[in-house]
Amino acid sequence: MTDRKAFRASILHCLGDPGSDTEPDNIEYLEDGLLIVEDGHVAAIGNAQQMMPGLSADTEVTDYTGKLLVPGFIDCHVHFSQVDIIGSYGEQLLDWLERYAYPAEEAFADAEHARAVADFFLDELLKNGTTTALVFPTVHPPSVDAIFAAADKRGMRLVSGKVLMDENCPASLRDDPESAYTQSRELIEKWHGKNRLGYAITPRFAVTSSEAQLKAAGRLANEFPDVHVHTHLAEHLDEVELIAKQFPWSRSYFDVYEQLELVRERAVFAHCLHLDDTDRQRMAELGGAIAFCPTSNLFLGSGLFDLRAARDSGIRVGVGTDVGGGTSLNMFRTLGEAYKVLHLQEHSMPGFQALYLATLGAASALYLDDRIGNFTTGKEADFVVLDYDGSSITERRLKQARNIAEKLFALITLGDDRSIAATYLLGNRT
Ligand code: GUN
Ligand code: ZN
């Protein structure tokens, strides 16, 4: 028997890239909309008044009139192992890793700790309207088991994979090229393609991997073309300088990954603040994607991401929170800071473009846009119900907004987890 549900609300989603100018394309907005979900997938959307009379008698209708329904948010880069050190004072990237991130990650040798943090982390994501994420765990295989099991239990679409790191980091966090390869392979076989889970080969960054380890990761990436690759790239100038010494044969930091066969479709690179035109051109040609992590780039003092150059080169871009370098798991907070990062460079980002970066654009960066990211028929029905009245300031400000573009932008600037009325996975409320 078909499980059929309908949701009445204002509905907004992207049909493609809305562009960054003031005349947006590819946006569908239904003031009085109806989303019909069958067996967890989108069956139809349209005008509620027109569609309601045609609903079969067994369809359960949930009325969210006055609220805004959008696709579930997608976080393209986040560390579940760093939730306990979010907002740690005073350091830039390399010192921050030594002082805060690595010590926090050492605790994930304990599987029980990993399971407890994974549960907390995924509940926080859902509370913030994030329904899919590309997640860094730690070097410990039990941390990978913990995040996948927790996502599977909740029915979440999630991509993750064991972190590979064998030098320039504490001995307690090191693997080696051989164990990196065999443990990743075992975890791919265990988790990849199970329900809504996908695997990502995850060398932390070129600073903490030997050339032999990156080669092993590249070999694995060739052997399993449908898994993701996930790493950091060109986040901080001190890091870029280290890479030039560590890989003297390389033309650039990006070139290290390209030469070692880690740049391809489904490869996602966090940050990318320091790329040149050749890097961008090659990234676009090879199908790699960028996770733009504004709160992290500001908090760690890394710099300003040039979204315009990435887009002009044709690179896929989604947003990431990068917690714990990032300061919030909330997508409004992340997009609000993205706007400011672009504004400082005299670039623009209207609300529709921001929505795209956290939904369909992010899905496209992860090569998951055939399944998630908007409400076209057949997609998985992951969505968020947004509350304009979540806080007294949004309630007041949104009364002044004259149209959906203004409402969305004000929500992005002022919203937080109070703006999330409900989160749904495959048509089920979480
Ligand atoms: N580069 C290598 N590891 C990390 C990390 O954990 N966080 C951030 N922001 N950058 C990194
Ligand atoms: Zn990161």
Coordinates of C-alpha atoms and ligand atoms in Angstrom, one line a residue:
M1 CA 0.0 0.0 0.0
T2 CA 1.3 3.5 -0.9
D3 CA 2.0 5.8 2.1
R4 CA 0.7 9.1 0.9
K5 CA 1.0 12.4 2.7
A6 CA 0.5 16.1 1.8
F7 CA 2.0 19.2 3.4
R8 CA 0.3 22.6 2.9
A9 CA 2.6 25.7 3.3
S10 CA 4.4 28.3 1.3
I11 CA 6.9 26.3 -0.7
L12 CA 10.3 27.5 -2.1
H13 CA 12.9 25.6 -4.0
C14 CA 15.5 26.0 -6.7
L15 CA 15.1 24.3 -10.1
G16 CA 18.7 25.2 -11.0
D17 CA 21.3 27.9 -10.2
P18 CA 19.4 31.1 -9.7
G19 CA 22.5 33.2 -10.6
S20 CA 23.8 36.0 -8.4
D21 CA 22.2 39.0 -9.9
T22 CA 18.9 40.6 -8.8
E23 CA 16.7 38.9 -11.4
P24 CA 16.7 35.3 -10.3
D25 CA 16.1 32.4 -12.5
N26 CA 15.2 28.8 -11.6
I27 CA 13.2 29.6 -8.5
E28 CA 9.8 28.1 -7.9
Y29 CA 7.7 29.8 -5.1
L30 CA 4.2 28.8 -4.2
E31 CA 2.6 31.2 -1.7
D32 CA -0.1 28.6 -0.9
G33 CA 1.6 25.4 -1.9
L34 CA 1.1 21.7 -1.5
L35 CA 3.8 19.0 -1.4
I36 CA 2.6 15.5 -2.0
V37 CA 4.9 12.7 -0.7
E38 CA 4.5 9.0 -1.6
D39 CA 6.6 6.4 0.1
G40 CA 9.1 9.0 1.1
H41 CA 9.6 10.6 -2.3
V42 CA 8.1 13.7 -3.9
A43 CA 5.1 12.8 -6.0
A44 CA 4.0 16.4 -6.9
I45 CA 4.0 20.0 -5.8
G46 CA 1.7 22.8 -6.9
N47 CA -1.0 25.2 -5.8
A48 CA -2.8 23.9 -2.7
Q49 CA -6.3 25.2 -3.6
Q50 CA -6.1 23.5 -7.0
M51 CA -4.7 20.3 -5.8
M52 CA -6.6 19.6 -2.5
P53 CA -9.8 18.5 -4.2
G54 CA -7.9 15.9 -6.2
L55 CA -6.3 14.2 -3.1
S56 CA -7.3 10.7 -2.4
A57 CA -9.4 10.2 0.8
D58 CA -6.5 8.3 2.5
T59 CA -4.0 11.2 2.2
E60 CA -3.0 12.7 5.5
V61 CA -2.7 16.5 5.2
T62 CA -0.4 18.5 7.5
D63 CA -1.3 22.1 7.5
Y64 CA 1.7 24.5 7.9
T65 CA -0.1 27.5 6.4
G66 CA 1.9 30.7 7.3
K67 CA 5.2 28.8 7.3
L68 CA 7.8 28.2 4.6
L69 CA 8.8 24.8 3.4
V70 CA 12.2 24.4 1.7
P71 CA 14.4 21.4 0.9
G72 CA 16.5 20.0 3.7
F73 CA 19.8 21.8 4.1
I74 CA 23.0 20.0 3.1
D75 CA 26.3 20.6 5.0
C76 CA 29.2 19.9 2.6
H77 CA 31.9 19.9 5.3
V78 CA 31.7 19.3 9.0
H79 CA 33.7 17.4 11.7
F80 CA 31.4 15.6 14.1
S81 CA 34.5 14.9 16.3
Q82 CA 34.9 18.6 17.0
V83 CA 31.5 19.6 18.5
D84 CA 33.0 19.7 21.9
I85 CA 35.7 22.3 21.0
I86 CA 33.5 24.7 18.9
G87 CA 34.3 28.3 19.8
S88 CA 37.8 27.7 21.2
Y89 CA 39.8 30.9 21.7
G90 CA 42.6 32.5 20.0
E91 CA 44.5 30.4 17.4
Q92 CA 44.8 30.2 13.6
L93 CA 44.6 27.0 11.7
L94 CA 47.9 25.1 12.4
D95 CA 48.0 26.1 16.1
W96 CA 44.3 25.5 16.5
L97 CA 44.7 22.0 15.2
E98 CA 47.5 21.3 17.7
R99 CA 45.9 23.0 20.7
Y100 CA 42.2 22.0 20.3
A101 CA 41.3 19.7 17.4
Y102 CA 43.8 16.9 17.8
P103 CA 43.3 16.5 21.6
A104 CA 39.6 16.3 21.0
E105 CA 40.0 13.7 18.3
E106 CA 42.2 11.5 20.5
A107 CA 39.1 10.8 22.6
F108 CA 37.4 9.0 19.7
A109 CA 39.7 5.9 20.2
D110 CA 36.9 5.1 22.7
A111 CA 33.9 3.7 20.7
E112 CA 31.4 4.6 23.4
H113 CA 32.5 8.2 23.3
A114 CA 32.2 8.2 19.5
R115 CA 28.7 6.8 19.6
A116 CA 27.5 9.4 22.2
V117 CA 28.9 12.3 20.3
A118 CA 27.5 11.0 17.0
D119 CA 24.0 10.9 18.5
F120 CA 24.3 14.4 19.9
F121 CA 25.8 15.7 16.6
L122 CA 23.1 14.3 14.3
D123 CA 20.3 15.4 16.6
E124 CA 21.8 18.9 16.4
L125 CA 22.0 18.8 12.6
L126 CA 18.3 17.8 12.4
K127 CA 17.3 20.5 14.9
N128 CA 19.0 23.0 12.6
G129 CA 17.2 21.7 9.5
T130 CA 20.3 19.9 8.0
T131 CA 19.2 16.6 6.5
T132 CA 22.4 15.5 4.7
A133 CA 26.1 16.1 5.6
L134 CA 29.6 15.2 4.4
V135 CA 31.3 14.4 7.7
F136 CA 34.8 14.1 9.0
P137 CA 35.1 11.6 11.8
T138 CA 38.6 10.7 13.1
V139 CA 41.4 8.3 12.2
H140 CA 39.7 5.6 14.3
P141 CA 37.5 3.1 12.4
P142 CA 35.0 3.0 15.4
S143 CA 34.3 6.7 14.9
V144 CA 33.3 5.9 11.3
D145 CA 31.0 3.0 12.5
A146 CA 29.5 5.4 15.1
I147 CA 28.5 8.2 12.6
F148 CA 27.2 5.8 10.0
A149 CA 25.2 3.7 12.5
A150 CA 23.7 6.9 14.0
A151 CA 22.7 8.2 10.6
D152 CA 21.3 4.9 9.5
K153 CA 19.2 4.7 12.7
R154 CA 17.7 8.1 11.8
G155 CA 17.2 7.4 8.1
M156 CA 19.6 10.2 7.2
R157 CA 21.5 10.5 3.9
L158 CA 25.1 11.0 5.0
V159 CA 28.6 10.6 3.6
S160 CA 31.7 10.0 5.7
G161 CA 34.9 8.0 5.9
K162 CA 37.9 7.2 8.0
V163 CA 40.4 10.1 8.3
L164 CA 43.8 9.3 6.9
M165 CA 46.8 10.9 8.6
D166 CA 50.3 9.5 9.0
E167 CA 52.7 12.4 9.7
N168 CA 53.0 15.9 11.2
C169 CA 50.4 15.1 13.9
P170 CA 50.4 13.4 17.3
A171 CA 51.6 9.8 17.2
S172 CA 48.3 8.7 18.8
L173 CA 46.4 9.9 15.8
R174 CA 48.6 8.3 13.1
D175 CA 47.8 5.4 10.8
D176 CA 50.1 4.4 7.9
P177 CA 49.7 4.0 4.2
E178 CA 48.9 0.3 4.4
S179 CA 46.4 0.5 7.3
A180 CA 44.8 3.6 5.7
Y181 CA 44.2 1.6 2.6
T182 CA 43.0 -1.7 4.1
Q183 CA 40.8 -0.1 6.8
S184 CA 39.2 2.3 4.3
R185 CA 38.5 -0.6 2.0
E186 CA 36.9 -2.7 4.7
L187 CA 34.8 0.3 5.7
I188 CA 33.7 0.9 2.1
E189 CA 32.6 -2.7 1.9
K190 CA 30.7 -2.4 5.2
W191 CA 28.9 0.9 4.7
H192 CA 29.0 2.3 1.2
G193 CA 25.5 2.1 -0.4
K194 CA 23.9 0.8 2.7
N195 CA 20.5 2.5 2.8
R196 CA 21.2 6.2 2.5
L197 CA 24.9 6.1 3.4
G198 CA 27.9 6.8 1.2
Y199 CA 31.6 6.5 1.8
A200 CA 34.3 9.2 1.4
I201 CA 38.0 8.5 1.2
T202 CA 39.2 11.1 3.6
P203 CA 42.9 12.1 3.8
R204 CA 42.8 15.0 6.4
F205 CA 45.0 17.3 4.3
A206 CA 48.3 17.0 2.5
V207 CA 50.2 18.3 5.5
T208 CA 49.3 15.2 7.6
S209 CA 49.8 12.6 4.9
S210 CA 53.0 11.2 3.4
E211 CA 53.2 11.0 -0.3
A212 CA 52.8 7.2 0.0
Q213 CA 49.6 7.6 1.9
L214 CA 48.1 10.0 -0.6
K215 CA 49.1 7.6 -3.4
A216 CA 47.3 4.8 -1.5
A217 CA 44.2 7.1 -1.2
G218 CA 44.4 7.9 -5.0
R219 CA 44.6 4.1 -5.8
L220 CA 41.5 3.5 -3.7
A221 CA 39.8 6.5 -5.4
N222 CA 40.4 4.8 -8.7
E223 CA 39.3 1.4 -7.6
F224 CA 36.0 2.8 -6.2
P225 CA 34.9 5.6 -8.5
D226 CA 31.5 6.0 -7.0
V227 CA 32.7 6.8 -3.5
H228 CA 33.5 10.4 -2.5
V229 CA 36.9 11.9 -1.8
H230 CA 36.9 14.5 1.0
T231 CA 39.8 16.7 2.2
H232 CA 40.9 20.2 3.0
L233 CA 42.7 22.4 0.5
A234 CA 44.5 25.8 0.6
E235 CA 42.7 27.1 3.7
H236 CA 45.5 29.1 5.3
L237 CA 48.7 30.7 3.9
D238 CA 50.9 29.0 6.5
E239 CA 49.5 25.6 5.4
V240 CA 50.2 26.5 1.7
E241 CA 53.8 27.3 2.6
L242 CA 54.3 24.0 4.4
I243 CA 52.9 22.1 1.3
A244 CA 55.4 23.8 -1.0
K245 CA 58.2 22.5 1.2
Q246 CA 56.7 19.1 1.7
F247 CA 56.0 18.5 -2.0
P248 CA 58.7 20.5 -3.8
W249 CA 57.8 18.9 -7.1
S250 CA 54.3 20.4 -7.0
R251 CA 53.1 23.4 -9.1
S252 CA 50.6 24.3 -6.3
Y253 CA 48.8 22.8 -3.3
F254 CA 46.0 21.8 -5.6
D255 CA 48.5 20.1 -8.0
V256 CA 49.6 17.8 -5.2
Y257 CA 46.1 16.3 -5.1
E258 CA 45.8 16.3 -8.9
Q259 CA 49.1 14.5 -9.4
L260 CA 48.2 11.9 -6.8
E261 CA 44.9 11.2 -8.5
L262 CA 42.6 12.6 -5.8
V263 CA 40.8 15.2 -8.0
R264 CA 37.8 13.8 -9.8
E265 CA 34.0 13.8 -9.7
R266 CA 32.7 13.3 -6.2
A267 CA 35.9 14.8 -4.7
V268 CA 35.1 17.7 -2.3
F269 CA 37.7 20.2 -1.1
A270 CA 37.0 22.3 1.9
H271 CA 38.0 26.0 1.9
C272 CA 40.1 26.6 -1.3
L273 CA 40.9 30.2 -0.4
H274 CA 44.3 30.1 -2.1
L275 CA 43.8 28.7 -5.6
D276 CA 45.1 30.2 -8.8
D277 CA 43.4 30.3 -12.2
T278 CA 45.1 27.1 -13.4
D279 CA 43.9 25.3 -10.2
R280 CA 40.4 26.5 -10.7
Q281 CA 40.4 25.5 -14.4
R282 CA 41.7 22.0 -13.6
M283 CA 39.3 21.6 -10.7
A284 CA 36.3 22.4 -13.0
E285 CA 37.6 20.2 -15.8
L286 CA 38.1 17.2 -13.5
G287 CA 34.7 17.7 -11.7
G288 CA 36.0 18.5 -8.2
A289 CA 33.8 20.6 -5.9
I290 CA 34.4 23.2 -3.2
A291 CA 32.9 23.4 0.3
F292 CA 32.8 27.1 1.2
C293 CA 33.0 27.4 5.0
P294 CA 32.5 31.1 5.9
T295 CA 32.2 30.9 9.7
S296 CA 35.4 28.9 9.9
N297 CA 37.3 31.1 7.5
L298 CA 36.4 34.1 9.6
F299 CA 36.8 32.4 13.0
L300 CA 40.3 30.9 12.2
G301 CA 41.3 34.1 10.4
S302 CA 42.0 32.2 7.2
G303 CA 40.7 34.7 4.7
L304 CA 37.9 35.4 2.2
F305 CA 36.7 32.8 -0.3
D306 CA 36.3 34.1 -3.8
L307 CA 33.0 32.6 -4.7
R308 CA 32.7 34.6 -7.9
A309 CA 36.0 33.2 -9.3
A310 CA 34.9 29.6 -8.5
R311 CA 31.5 30.1 -10.1
D312 CA 33.0 31.8 -13.2
S313 CA 35.3 28.8 -13.6
G314 CA 32.3 26.5 -13.5
I315 CA 33.3 24.7 -10.3
R316 CA 30.5 23.2 -8.2
V317 CA 30.2 24.9 -4.8
G318 CA 28.2 24.1 -1.7
V319 CA 28.5 25.5 1.8
G320 CA 29.9 23.8 4.8
T321 CA 29.8 24.7 8.5
D322 CA 33.2 23.2 9.3
V323 CA 32.4 22.9 13.0
G324 CA 34.6 23.0 15.2
G325 CA 36.7 25.6 13.2
G326 CA 33.3 26.9 12.1
T327 CA 31.1 28.5 14.8
S328 CA 27.6 27.1 14.1
L329 CA 25.9 24.1 12.8
N330 CA 23.0 26.3 11.7
M331 CA 22.7 27.1 7.9
F332 CA 21.2 30.6 8.4
R333 CA 24.2 31.5 10.5
T334 CA 26.5 30.0 7.9
L335 CA 24.8 31.7 4.9
G336 CA 24.6 35.0 6.8
E337 CA 28.4 35.0 7.2
A338 CA 28.8 33.9 3.6
Y339 CA 27.0 37.0 2.6
K340 CA 29.4 39.2 4.6
V341 CA 32.5 37.4 3.2
L342 CA 31.3 38.2 -0.3
H343 CA 30.2 41.7 0.6
L344 CA 33.7 42.5 1.9
Q345 CA 34.9 41.6 -1.7
E346 CA 32.1 43.7 -3.2
H347 CA 30.4 40.6 -4.5
S348 CA 26.7 39.9 -4.1
M349 CA 24.7 37.0 -2.8
P350 CA 20.9 37.4 -2.8
G351 CA 18.9 35.1 -0.6
F352 CA 18.0 32.7 -3.5
Q353 CA 21.7 32.2 -4.3
A354 CA 22.3 31.5 -0.7
L355 CA 19.4 29.0 -0.6
Y356 CA 20.9 27.3 -3.7
L357 CA 24.3 26.9 -2.0
A358 CA 22.7 25.1 0.9
T359 CA 20.3 22.9 -1.1
L360 CA 20.5 22.1 -4.8
G361 CA 24.0 23.6 -5.3
A362 CA 25.3 21.6 -2.4
A363 CA 23.5 18.5 -3.7
S364 CA 25.2 19.1 -7.1
A365 CA 28.6 19.6 -5.4
L366 CA 28.1 16.2 -3.8
Y367 CA 26.8 14.6 -7.0
L368 CA 23.6 13.8 -5.2
D369 CA 21.3 16.1 -7.1
D370 CA 19.5 13.2 -8.7
R371 CA 18.2 12.3 -5.2
I372 CA 18.1 15.5 -3.0
G373 CA 18.3 19.3 -3.2
N374 CA 14.8 20.2 -4.4
F375 CA 11.2 19.1 -4.9
T376 CA 11.2 17.7 -8.4
T377 CA 9.2 14.5 -8.8
G378 CA 10.9 11.4 -7.5
K379 CA 13.4 13.1 -5.2
E380 CA 13.7 12.0 -1.6
A381 CA 11.4 14.1 0.5
D382 CA 13.8 15.6 3.0
F383 CA 12.6 19.1 3.9
V384 CA 12.4 21.8 6.5
V385 CA 9.5 23.8 7.7
L386 CA 10.7 27.4 8.5
D387 CA 9.0 29.6 11.0
Y388 CA 9.0 33.3 10.3
D389 CA 8.1 33.9 13.9
G390 CA 10.8 31.8 15.5
S391 CA 12.2 34.7 17.5
S392 CA 10.9 38.1 18.4
I393 CA 13.3 39.9 16.0
T394 CA 12.4 37.7 13.0
E395 CA 8.8 38.0 13.8
R396 CA 9.1 41.8 13.8
R397 CA 11.4 42.1 10.9
L398 CA 9.6 39.7 8.6
K399 CA 6.4 41.7 8.9
Q400 CA 8.2 44.4 7.0
A401 CA 9.3 42.1 4.2
R402 CA 7.4 42.8 1.0
N403 CA 8.1 39.6 -1.0
I404 CA 9.7 36.2 -0.6
A405 CA 13.2 37.4 -1.6
E406 CA 13.1 39.9 1.2
K407 CA 11.7 37.4 3.7
L408 CA 14.4 34.8 2.8
F409 CA 17.2 37.3 3.1
A410 CA 16.0 38.5 6.5
L411 CA 15.7 34.9 7.7
I412 CA 19.3 34.2 6.5
T413 CA 20.6 37.3 8.3
L414 CA 18.6 36.9 11.5
G415 CA 17.5 33.3 11.7
D416 CA 18.8 30.4 13.8
D417 CA 17.6 27.1 15.1
R418 CA 14.5 28.8 16.5
S419 CA 13.5 29.4 12.8
I420 CA 13.2 25.7 12.2
A421 CA 9.7 24.5 13.0
A422 CA 10.2 20.9 11.9
T423 CA 12.6 18.7 9.9
Y424 CA 11.5 15.8 7.8
L425 CA 13.4 12.8 6.4
L426 CA 11.7 10.9 3.6
G427 CA 8.5 12.5 4.6
N428 CA 8.7 11.6 8.2
R429 CA 9.1 14.2 11.0
T430 CA 12.3 13.8 13.0
Ligands
GUN1 N1 42.8 21.3 7.9 C1 43.2 20.0 8.4 N2 42.4 19.6 9.4 C2 41.5 20.6 9.6 C3 40.4 20.7 10.5 O1 40.1 19.8 11.4 N3 39.7 21.9 10.5 C4 40.0 22.8 9.6 N4 39.2 23.9 9.5 N5 41.0 22.7 8.7 C5 41.7 21.6 8.7
ZN2 ZN 37.4 21.1 8.2

